[in-house]
Steps between C-alpha positions, in 0.01 A plus 500: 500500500856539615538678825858632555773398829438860628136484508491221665743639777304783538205306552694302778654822614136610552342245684828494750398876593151366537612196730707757672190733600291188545323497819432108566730201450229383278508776214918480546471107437277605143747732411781319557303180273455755242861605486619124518261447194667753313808395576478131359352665196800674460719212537318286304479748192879542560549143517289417163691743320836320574564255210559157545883366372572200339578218736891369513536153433812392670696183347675220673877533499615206245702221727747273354474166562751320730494152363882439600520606816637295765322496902769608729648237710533583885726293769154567760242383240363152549291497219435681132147625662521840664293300736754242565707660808 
């Protein structure tokens, strides 16, 4: 049984006038639970109906190798270590 977006807000729209001539805090918290249900129903229907997309797989940039590369040579350095001050 499919029950449309508008019937369900005038359901809600309903029970707000009720909570709104409510005459304890007690039947405005039940209203107010009701219309809270109704509302996660609504987002939950919306939220199944939303299809899922494919996932993207993201691939690592390619980086040449630097086989030939010489360290650069400081006049402060005492070392070849980074550690080495």
């Amino acid at each position: 049984m499919d029950i449309s977006s508008r019937q369900m807000l005038d359901k809600i729209e309903e029970l707000v006038l009720k909570a709104k001539q409510a005459n304890s805090e007690d039947k405005v918290q039940g209203y107010v639970m009701a219309i809270k249900s109704l509302c996660e129903v609504m987002v939950d229907e919306k939220a199944a109906n939303i299809s899922i997309q494919k996932p993207i797989t993201l691939t690592q940039p390619v980086i040449p190798a630097t086989s030939n590369v010489e360290p650069v040579k400081m006049d402060e350095a005492n070392g070849e270590s980074l550690f080495d001050f």
